[in-house]
Coordinates of C-alpha atoms in Angstrom, one line a residue:
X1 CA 7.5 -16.2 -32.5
X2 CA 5.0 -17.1 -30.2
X3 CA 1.3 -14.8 -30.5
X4 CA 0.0 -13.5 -27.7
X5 CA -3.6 -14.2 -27.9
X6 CA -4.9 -12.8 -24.6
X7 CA -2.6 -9.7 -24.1
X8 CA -4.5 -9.2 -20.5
X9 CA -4.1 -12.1 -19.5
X10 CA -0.2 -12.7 -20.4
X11 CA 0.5 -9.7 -18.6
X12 CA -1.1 -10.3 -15.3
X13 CA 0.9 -13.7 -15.4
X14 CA 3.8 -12.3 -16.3
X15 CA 3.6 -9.6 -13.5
X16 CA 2.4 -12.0 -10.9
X17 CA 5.8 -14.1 -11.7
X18 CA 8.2 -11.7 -11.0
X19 CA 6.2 -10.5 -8.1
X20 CA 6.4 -14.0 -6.6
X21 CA 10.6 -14.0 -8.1
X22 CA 10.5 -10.5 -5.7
X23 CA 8.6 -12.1 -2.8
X24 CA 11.3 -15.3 -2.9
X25 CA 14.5 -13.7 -3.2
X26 CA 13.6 -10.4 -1.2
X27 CA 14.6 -8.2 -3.9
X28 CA 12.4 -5.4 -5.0
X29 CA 10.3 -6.2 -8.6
X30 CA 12.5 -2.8 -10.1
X31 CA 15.4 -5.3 -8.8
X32 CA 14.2 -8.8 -10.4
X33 CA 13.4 -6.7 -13.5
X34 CA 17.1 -5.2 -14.0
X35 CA 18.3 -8.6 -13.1
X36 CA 16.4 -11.1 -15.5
X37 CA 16.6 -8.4 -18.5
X38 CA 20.0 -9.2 -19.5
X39 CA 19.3 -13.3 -19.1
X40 CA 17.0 -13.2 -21.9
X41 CA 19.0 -10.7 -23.4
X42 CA 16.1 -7.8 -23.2
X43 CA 16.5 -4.4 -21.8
X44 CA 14.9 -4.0 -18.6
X45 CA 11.9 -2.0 -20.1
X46 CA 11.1 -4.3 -22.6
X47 CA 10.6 -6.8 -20.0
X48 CA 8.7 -3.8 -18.0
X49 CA 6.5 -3.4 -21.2
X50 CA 5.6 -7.4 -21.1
X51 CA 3.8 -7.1 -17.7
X52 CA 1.1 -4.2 -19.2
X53 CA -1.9 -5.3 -21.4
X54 CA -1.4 -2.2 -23.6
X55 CA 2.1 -2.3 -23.9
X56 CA 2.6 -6.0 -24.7
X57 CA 3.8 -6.6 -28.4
X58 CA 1.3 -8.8 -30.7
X59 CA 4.1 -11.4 -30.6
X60 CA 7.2 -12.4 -28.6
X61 CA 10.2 -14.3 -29.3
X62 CA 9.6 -17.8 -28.4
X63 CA 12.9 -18.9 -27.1
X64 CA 12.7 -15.7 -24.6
X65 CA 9.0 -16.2 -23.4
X66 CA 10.3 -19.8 -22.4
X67 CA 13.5 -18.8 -20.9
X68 CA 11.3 -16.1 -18.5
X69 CA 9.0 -19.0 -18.1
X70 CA 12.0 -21.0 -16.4
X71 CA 13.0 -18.3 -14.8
X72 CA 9.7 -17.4 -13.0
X73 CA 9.4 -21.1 -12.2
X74 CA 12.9 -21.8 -10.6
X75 CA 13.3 -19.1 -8.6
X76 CA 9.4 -17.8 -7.9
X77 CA 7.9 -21.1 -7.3
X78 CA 4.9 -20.7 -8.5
X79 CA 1.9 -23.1 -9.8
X80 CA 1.1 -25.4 -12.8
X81 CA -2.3 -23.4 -12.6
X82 CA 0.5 -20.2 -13.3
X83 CA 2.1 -22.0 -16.1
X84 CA -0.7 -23.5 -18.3
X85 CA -2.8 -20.2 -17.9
X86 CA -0.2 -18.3 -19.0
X87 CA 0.7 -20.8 -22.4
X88 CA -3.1 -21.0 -23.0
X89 CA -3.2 -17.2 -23.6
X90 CA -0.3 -17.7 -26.3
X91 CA -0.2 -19.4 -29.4
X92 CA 2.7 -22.2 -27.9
X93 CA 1.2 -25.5 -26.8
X94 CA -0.7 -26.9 -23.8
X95 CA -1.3 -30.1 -22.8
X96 CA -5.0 -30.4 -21.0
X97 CA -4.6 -31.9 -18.3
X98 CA -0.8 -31.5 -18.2
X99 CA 1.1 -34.4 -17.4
X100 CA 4.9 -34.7 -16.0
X101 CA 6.7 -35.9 -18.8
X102 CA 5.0 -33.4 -20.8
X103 CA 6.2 -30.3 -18.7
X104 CA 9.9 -31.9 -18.5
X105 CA 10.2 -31.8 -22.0
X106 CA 8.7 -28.1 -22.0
X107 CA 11.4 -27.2 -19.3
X108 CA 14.5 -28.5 -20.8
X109 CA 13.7 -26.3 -23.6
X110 CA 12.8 -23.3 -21.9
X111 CA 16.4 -23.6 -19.6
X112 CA 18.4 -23.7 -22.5
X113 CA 16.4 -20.3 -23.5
X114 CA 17.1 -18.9 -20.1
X115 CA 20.8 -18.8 -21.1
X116 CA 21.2 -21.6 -18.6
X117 CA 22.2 -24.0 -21.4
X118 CA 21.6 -27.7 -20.8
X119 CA 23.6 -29.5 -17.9
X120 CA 23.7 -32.3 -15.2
X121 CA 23.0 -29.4 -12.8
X122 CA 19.6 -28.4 -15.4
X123 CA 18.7 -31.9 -14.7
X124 CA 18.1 -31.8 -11.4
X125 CA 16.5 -28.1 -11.3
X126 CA 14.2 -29.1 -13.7
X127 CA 13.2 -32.5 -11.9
X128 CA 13.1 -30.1 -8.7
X129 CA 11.0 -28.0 -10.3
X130 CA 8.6 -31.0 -11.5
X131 CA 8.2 -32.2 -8.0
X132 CA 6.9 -28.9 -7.2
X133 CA 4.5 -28.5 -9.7
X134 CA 3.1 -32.2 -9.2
X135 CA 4.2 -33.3 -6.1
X136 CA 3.6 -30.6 -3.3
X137 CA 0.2 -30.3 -3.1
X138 CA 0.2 -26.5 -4.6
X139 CA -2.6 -25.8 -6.2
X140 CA -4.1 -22.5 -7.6
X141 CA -6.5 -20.5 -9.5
X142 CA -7.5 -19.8 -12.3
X143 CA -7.5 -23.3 -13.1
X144 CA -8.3 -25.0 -10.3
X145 CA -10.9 -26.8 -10.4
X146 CA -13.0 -25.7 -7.6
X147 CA -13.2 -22.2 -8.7
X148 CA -13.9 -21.2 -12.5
X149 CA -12.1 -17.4 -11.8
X150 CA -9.1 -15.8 -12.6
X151 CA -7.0 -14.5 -10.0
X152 CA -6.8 -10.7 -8.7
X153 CA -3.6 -9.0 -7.5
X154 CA -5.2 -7.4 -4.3
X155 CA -4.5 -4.1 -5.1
X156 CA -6.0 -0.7 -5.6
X157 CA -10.0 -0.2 -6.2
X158 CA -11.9 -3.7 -6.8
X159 CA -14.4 -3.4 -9.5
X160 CA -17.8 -4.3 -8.2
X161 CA -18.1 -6.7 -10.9
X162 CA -14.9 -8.6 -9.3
X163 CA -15.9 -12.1 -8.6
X164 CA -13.8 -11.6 -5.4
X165 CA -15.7 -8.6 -4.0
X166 CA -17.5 -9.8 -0.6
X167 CA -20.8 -7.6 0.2
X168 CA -20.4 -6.6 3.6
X169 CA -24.0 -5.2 5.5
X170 CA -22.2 -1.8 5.0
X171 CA -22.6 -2.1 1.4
X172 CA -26.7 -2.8 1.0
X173 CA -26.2 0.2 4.1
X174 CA -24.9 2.2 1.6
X175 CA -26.4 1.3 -1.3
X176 CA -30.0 1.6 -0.1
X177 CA -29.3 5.2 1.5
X178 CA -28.4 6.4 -2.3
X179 CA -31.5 5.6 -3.1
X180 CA -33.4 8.4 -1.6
X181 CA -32.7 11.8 -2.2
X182 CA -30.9 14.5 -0.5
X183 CA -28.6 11.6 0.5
X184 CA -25.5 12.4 3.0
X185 CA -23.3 9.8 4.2
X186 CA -19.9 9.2 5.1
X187 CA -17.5 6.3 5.0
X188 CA -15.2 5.9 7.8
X189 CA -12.0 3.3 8.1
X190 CA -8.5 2.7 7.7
X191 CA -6.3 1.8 5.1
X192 CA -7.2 -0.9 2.4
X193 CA -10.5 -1.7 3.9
X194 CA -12.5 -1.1 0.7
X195 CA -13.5 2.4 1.3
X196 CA -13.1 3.7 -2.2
X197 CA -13.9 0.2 -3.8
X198 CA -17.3 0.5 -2.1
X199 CA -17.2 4.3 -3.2
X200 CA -17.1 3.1 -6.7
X201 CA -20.1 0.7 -6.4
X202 CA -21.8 3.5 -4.8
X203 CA -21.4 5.5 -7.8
X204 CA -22.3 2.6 -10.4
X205 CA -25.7 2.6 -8.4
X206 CA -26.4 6.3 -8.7
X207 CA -25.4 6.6 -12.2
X208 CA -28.1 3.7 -12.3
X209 CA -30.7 6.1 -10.7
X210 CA -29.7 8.7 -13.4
X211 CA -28.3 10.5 -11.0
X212 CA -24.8 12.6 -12.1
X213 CA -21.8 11.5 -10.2
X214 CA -18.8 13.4 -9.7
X215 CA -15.8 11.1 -8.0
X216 CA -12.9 13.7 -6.4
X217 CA -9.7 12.2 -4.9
X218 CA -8.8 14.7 -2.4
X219 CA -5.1 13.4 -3.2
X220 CA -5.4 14.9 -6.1
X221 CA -5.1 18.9 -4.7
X222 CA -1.4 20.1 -5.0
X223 CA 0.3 21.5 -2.3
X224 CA 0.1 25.2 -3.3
X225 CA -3.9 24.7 -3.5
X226 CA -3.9 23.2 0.0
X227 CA -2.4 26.2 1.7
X228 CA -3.9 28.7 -0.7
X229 CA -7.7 28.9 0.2
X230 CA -8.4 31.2 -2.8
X231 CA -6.6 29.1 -5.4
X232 CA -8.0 26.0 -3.5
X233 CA -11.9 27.4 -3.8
X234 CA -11.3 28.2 -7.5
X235 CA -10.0 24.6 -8.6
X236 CA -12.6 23.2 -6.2
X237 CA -15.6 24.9 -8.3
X238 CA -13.2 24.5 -11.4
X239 CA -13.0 20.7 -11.6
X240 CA -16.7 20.0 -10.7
X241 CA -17.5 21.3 -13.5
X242 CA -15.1 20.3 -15.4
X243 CA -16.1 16.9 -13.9
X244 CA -19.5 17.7 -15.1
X245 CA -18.8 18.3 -18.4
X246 CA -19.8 22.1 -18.2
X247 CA -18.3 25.5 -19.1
X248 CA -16.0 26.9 -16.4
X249 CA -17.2 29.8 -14.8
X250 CA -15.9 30.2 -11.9
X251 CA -14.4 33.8 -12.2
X252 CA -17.4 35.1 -13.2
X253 CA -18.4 34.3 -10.0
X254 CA -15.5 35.2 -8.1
X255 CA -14.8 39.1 -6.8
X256 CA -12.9 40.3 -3.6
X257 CA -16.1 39.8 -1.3
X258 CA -18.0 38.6 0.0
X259 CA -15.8 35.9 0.2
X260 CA -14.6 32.2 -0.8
X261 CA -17.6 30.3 0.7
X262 CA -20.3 32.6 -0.5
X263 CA -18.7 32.3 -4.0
X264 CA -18.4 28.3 -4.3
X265 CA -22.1 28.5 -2.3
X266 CA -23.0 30.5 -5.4
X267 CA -21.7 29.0 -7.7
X268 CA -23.1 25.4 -7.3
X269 CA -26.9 27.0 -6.2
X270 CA -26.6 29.2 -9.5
X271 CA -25.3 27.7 -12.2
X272 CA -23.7 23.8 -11.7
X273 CA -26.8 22.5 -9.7
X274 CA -29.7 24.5 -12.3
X275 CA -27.2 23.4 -15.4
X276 CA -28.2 19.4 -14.4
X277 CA -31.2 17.5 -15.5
X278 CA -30.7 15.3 -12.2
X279 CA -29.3 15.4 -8.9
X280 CA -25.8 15.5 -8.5
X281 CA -23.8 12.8 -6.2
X282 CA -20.9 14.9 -4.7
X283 CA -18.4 11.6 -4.0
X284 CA -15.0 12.8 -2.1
X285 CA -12.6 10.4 -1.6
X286 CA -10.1 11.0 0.7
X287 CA -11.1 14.1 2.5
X288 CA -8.6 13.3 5.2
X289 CA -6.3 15.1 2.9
X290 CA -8.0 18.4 3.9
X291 CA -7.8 18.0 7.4
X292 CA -4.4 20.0 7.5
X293 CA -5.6 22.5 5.6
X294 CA -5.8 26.1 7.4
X295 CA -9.2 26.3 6.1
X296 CA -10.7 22.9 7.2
X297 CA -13.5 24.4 9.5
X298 CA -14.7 26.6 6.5
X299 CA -14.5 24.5 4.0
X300 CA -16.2 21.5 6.1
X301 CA -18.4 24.2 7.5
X302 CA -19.4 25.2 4.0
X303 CA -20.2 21.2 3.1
X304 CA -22.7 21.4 5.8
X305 CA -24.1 24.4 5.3
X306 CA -25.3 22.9 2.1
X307 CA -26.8 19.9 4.0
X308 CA -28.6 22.0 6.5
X309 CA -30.3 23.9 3.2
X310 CA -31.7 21.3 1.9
X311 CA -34.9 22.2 4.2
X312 CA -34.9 25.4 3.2
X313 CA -33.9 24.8 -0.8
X314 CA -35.6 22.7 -3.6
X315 CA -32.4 23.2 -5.4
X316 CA -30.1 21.6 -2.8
X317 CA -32.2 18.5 -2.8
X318 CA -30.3 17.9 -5.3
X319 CA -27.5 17.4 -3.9
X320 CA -26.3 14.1 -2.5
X321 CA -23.1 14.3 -0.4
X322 CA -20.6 10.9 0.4
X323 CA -17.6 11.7 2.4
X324 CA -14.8 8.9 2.8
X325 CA -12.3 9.1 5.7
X326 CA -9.4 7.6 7.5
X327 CA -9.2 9.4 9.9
X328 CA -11.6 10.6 12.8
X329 CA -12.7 13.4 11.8
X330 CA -13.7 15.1 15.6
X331 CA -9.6 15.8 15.9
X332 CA -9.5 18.0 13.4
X333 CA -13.3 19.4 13.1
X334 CA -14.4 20.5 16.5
X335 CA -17.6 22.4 16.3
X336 CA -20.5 19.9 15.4
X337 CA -22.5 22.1 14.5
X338 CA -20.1 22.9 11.7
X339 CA -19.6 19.2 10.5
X340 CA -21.0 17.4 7.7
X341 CA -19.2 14.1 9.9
X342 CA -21.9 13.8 11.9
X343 CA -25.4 14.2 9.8
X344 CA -27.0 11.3 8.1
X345 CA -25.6 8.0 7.4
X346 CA -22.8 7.0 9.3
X347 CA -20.8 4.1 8.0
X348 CA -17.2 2.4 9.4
X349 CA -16.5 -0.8 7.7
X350 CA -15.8 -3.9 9.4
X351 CA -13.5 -6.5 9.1
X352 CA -14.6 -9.8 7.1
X353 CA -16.6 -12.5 9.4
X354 CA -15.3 -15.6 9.4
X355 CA -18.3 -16.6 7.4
X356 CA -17.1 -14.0 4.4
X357 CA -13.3 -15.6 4.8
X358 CA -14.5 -18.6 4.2
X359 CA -16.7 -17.6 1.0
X360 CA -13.2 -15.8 -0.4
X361 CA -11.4 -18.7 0.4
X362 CA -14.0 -20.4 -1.8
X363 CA -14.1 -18.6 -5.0
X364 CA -10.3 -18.7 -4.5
X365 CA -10.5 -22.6 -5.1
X366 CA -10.0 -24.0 -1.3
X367 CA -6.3 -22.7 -0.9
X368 CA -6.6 -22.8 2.6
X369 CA -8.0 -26.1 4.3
X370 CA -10.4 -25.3 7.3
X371 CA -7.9 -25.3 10.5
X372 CA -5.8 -23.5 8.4
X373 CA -8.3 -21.1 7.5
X374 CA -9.3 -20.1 11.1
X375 CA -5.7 -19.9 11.4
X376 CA -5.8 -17.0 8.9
X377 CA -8.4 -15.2 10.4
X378 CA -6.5 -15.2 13.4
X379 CA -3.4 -13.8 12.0
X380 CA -5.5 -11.3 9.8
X381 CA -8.4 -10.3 12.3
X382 CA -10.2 -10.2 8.7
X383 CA -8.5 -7.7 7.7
X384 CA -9.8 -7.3 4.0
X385 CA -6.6 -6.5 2.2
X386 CA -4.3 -8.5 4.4
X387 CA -6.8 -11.7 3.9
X388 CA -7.3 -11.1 0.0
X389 CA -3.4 -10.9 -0.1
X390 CA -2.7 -14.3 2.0
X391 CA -5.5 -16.3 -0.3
X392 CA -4.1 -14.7 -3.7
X393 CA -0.3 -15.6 -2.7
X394 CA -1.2 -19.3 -1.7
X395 CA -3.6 -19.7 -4.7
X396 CA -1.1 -19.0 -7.4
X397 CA 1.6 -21.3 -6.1
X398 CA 3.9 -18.2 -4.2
X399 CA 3.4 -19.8 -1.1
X400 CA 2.2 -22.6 0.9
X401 CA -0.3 -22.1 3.8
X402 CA 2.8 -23.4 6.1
X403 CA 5.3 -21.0 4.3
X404 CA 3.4 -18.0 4.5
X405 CA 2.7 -18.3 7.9
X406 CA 6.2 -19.0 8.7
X407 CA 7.2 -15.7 7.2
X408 CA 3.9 -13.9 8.0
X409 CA 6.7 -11.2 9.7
X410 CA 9.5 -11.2 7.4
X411 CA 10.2 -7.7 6.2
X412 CA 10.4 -9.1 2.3
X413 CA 7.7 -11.9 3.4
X414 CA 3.9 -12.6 1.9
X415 CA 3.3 -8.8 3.5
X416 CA 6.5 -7.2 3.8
X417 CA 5.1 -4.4 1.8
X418 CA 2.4 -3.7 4.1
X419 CA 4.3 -3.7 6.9
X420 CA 6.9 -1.8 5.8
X421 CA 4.9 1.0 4.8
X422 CA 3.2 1.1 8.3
X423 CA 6.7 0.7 10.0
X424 CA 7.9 3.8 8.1
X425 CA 5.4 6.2 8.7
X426 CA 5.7 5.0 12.8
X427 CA 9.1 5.8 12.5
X428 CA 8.5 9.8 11.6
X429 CA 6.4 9.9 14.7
X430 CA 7.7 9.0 18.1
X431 CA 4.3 9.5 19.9
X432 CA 2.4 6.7 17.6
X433 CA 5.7 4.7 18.3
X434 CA 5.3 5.0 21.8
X435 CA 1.6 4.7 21.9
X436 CA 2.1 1.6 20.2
X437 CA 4.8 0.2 21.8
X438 CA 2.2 0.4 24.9
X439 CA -0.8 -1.1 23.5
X440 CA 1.7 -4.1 23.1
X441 CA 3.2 -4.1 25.9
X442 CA 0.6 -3.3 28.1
X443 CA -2.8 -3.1 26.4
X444 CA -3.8 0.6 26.9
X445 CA -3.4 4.0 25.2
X446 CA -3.2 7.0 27.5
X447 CA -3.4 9.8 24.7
X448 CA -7.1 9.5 23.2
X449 CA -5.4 11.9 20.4
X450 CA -2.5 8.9 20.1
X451 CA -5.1 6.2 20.0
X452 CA -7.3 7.8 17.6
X453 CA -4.6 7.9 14.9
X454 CA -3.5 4.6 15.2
X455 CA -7.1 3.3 15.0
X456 CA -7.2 5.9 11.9
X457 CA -4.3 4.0 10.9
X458 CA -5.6 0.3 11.4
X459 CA -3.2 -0.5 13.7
X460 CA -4.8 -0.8 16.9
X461 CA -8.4 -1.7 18.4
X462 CA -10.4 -1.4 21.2
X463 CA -11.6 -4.7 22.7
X464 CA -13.8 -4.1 26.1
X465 CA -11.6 -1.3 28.2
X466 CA -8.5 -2.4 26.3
X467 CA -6.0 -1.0 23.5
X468 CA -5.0 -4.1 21.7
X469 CA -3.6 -4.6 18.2
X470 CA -5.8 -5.0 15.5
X471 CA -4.5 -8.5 14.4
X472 CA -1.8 -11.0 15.6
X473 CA 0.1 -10.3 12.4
X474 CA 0.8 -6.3 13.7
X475 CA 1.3 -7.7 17.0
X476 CA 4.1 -9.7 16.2
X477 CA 5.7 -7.4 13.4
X478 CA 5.5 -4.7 16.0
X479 CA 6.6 -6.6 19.1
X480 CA 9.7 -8.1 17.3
X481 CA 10.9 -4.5 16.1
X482 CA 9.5 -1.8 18.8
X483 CA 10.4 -3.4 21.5

């Protein structure tokens, strides 16, 4: 049996080879996982459990470790960086520095424990497989020795103690308007842009100023509370305190008048806001999710009502609002006066500089050499997720610069997820297909409304009086299928 000695660690290898077996044989990872079970002679979800830290047994049979091990090789190409960070988090050998003869020997074994027994045809896979490892030029984190990190998966929110996080001037924006009180500021951009990775830094700091924080995912509201305004109220009130750590009393508060606004009004000026020893940082995430709502204007309204009573109010002082968007909010909230959009700190985050590209292509151990790096920037226009994603793939061994950019556009390529996401939503709406199809084709956008959702969307730009795309990779994704 072979121990598994960093259970974290094993995982995220584990999941980042069959991601890369996905990636290379355009199959889905549900696919690769039905597929390899039976080779090893697993079920499908014990193969499922070897990719989460908590899941992951104390110890694994040896002979199937190796036979995955071959299997992630052969047909997800990944890097010797994948394979000895993987066996250092085990109890089975390493070699340090690895050498070829050593990693033959290692191969033939684990082939056999593939189910792929030992042939002429193994020989040359497994001398294929050597020339890859020592031959090509692939490199990659975490042992690399330009960079002393261990690889991310570019997905979801980034801690802010990520070695990979880049500080954009938005941040110390951010972070420095937190600092005072009475704070209000919103957070404007598009998909994977950092919004609620920043959102969490945000709240690190206040909780640093000993100030409460509650974090609400707007997602999180269920369909019958987002056409329900009474029932929406209620859990509104409901989960702040519940957030807070404080009795609920919300019906207490609640009676037939005079009405939903007056009552959550109450019921943070009477009782959640006097309850706290500190101020209270009222973090929504995702607030786009409301915009559909029948009762947007009033609830929006309400939000800055209670920024407009701060003058009047020692209590709301308090209070500290941050708002985080994808959408503009103007389409949906009309009256100004009404918005809590358009008071205090205003923040839309920007694409990575070159300057910050080449920093992450740094700390990722120089995957990218320096033409090839202004080459990614042009495909990307910065584009934090899409750039974190092209330096992750190339720095464990799933691609090589060449490679990705040859299948930058492929539907199961380095970003075929990505795209395909963005190509399925277009294809529910025929205006954003058409507006698109004319910023490509033509470089405009007749329909502000049009044009404001596909900037909400990341898709598009404005550069001068133009409409463009927002980067060369949407550009030719789009072109190639739209038009």
């Amino acid at each position: 049996m072979a121990q598994i000695k960093n259970k974290e660690l094993v995982a995220r290898q584990i999941k980042d080879g069959l991601r890369a077996i996905a990636s290379h044989t355009t199959k889905t990872v549900e696919r690769v996982d039905q597929d390899i079970a039976p080779q090893l002679a697993i079920e499908a979800r014990t193969l499922k459990s070897w990719k989460t830290p908590s899941a992951i047994p104390d110890n694994i049979d040896e002979d199937k470790l190796l036979g995955l091990i071959w299997l992630i090789l052969e047909h997800g190409g990944l890097s010797l960086a994948w394979l000895t960070t993987l066996l250092s988090a085990t109890s089975l050998p390493v070699v340090d520095p690895p050498t070829p003869s050593w990693v033959r020997s290692y191969l033939k074994i684990a082939r056999v424990a593939s189910g792929a027994g030992s042939t002429p045809l193994s020989e040359s896979a497994i001398e294929r497989t050597i020339e890859h490892l020592f031959y090509n030029g692939i490199t990659g984190i975490p042992s690399s020795p330009a960079s002393t990190h261990l690889l991310e998966f570019p997905d979801g929110i980034m801690s802010p103690e990520s070695p990979f996080y880049i500080e954009r001037a938005s941040d110390t924006v951010a972070l420095n308007t937190l600092k005072s009180q009475g704070a209000a500021l919103v957070i404007k951009a598009p998909r994977q842009m950092g919004k609620s990775s920043l959102l969490l830094r945000i709240s690190r700091l206040a909780e640093k100023l000993e100030k409460r924080v509650v974090l609400m995912d707007c997602q999180r509201f269920d369909k019958a509370a987002l056409t329900n305004p009474d029932l929406f109220y209620r859990l509104f009130c409901g989960w702040l305190g519940n957030l807070l750590k404080l009795d609920n009393r919300v019906e207490e508060f609640w009676s037939e008048f005079p009405g939903n606004i007056q009552h959550c009004s109450n019921y943070l000026e009477e009782y959640l806001l006097p309850e706290l020893n500190s101020p209270l940082v009222l973090a929504m995430d995702e607030v786009d999710h409301l915009f559909d709502t029948p009762f947007r204007s009033d609830f929006f309204g309400m939000l800055r009502s209670w920024h407009n009573a701060r003058q009047l109010s020692h209590i709301w002082k308090n209070l500290d609002l941050v708002l985080v968007t994808s959408t503009q909010p103007y389409q949906f909230v009309q009256d100004l006066n009404q918005s809590p959009f358009n008071v205090g700190i205003i923040l839309e985050l920007e694409d990575f500089t070159p300057g910050q590209v080449a920093e992450l292509n740094r700390r990722h151990g120089y995957p990218f050499l320096a033409e090839e790096e202004a080459k990614l920037i042009e495909l990307t226009g910065g584009q934090p997720y899409l750039t974190r994603q092209a330096l992750y793939m190339v720095a464990n061994g799933s691609y090589t610069p060449d490679r990705l950019f040859e299948k930058a556009n492929d539907e199961y390529g380095p970003f075929g997820e990505h795209l395909r996401y963005y190509f399925q939503r277009l294809h529910h709406n025929p205006q954003l297909v058409e507006g698109l199809r004319t910023t490509i084709l033509a470089n405009t956008c007749s329909d502000e409304t049009t044009f404001w959702r596909l900037q909400g969307a990341g898709l598009v730009r404005r550069h001068g009086k133009k409409v463009i795309p927002r980067c060369k990779l949407y550009n030719d994704y789009f072109r190639e299928r739209l038009l």
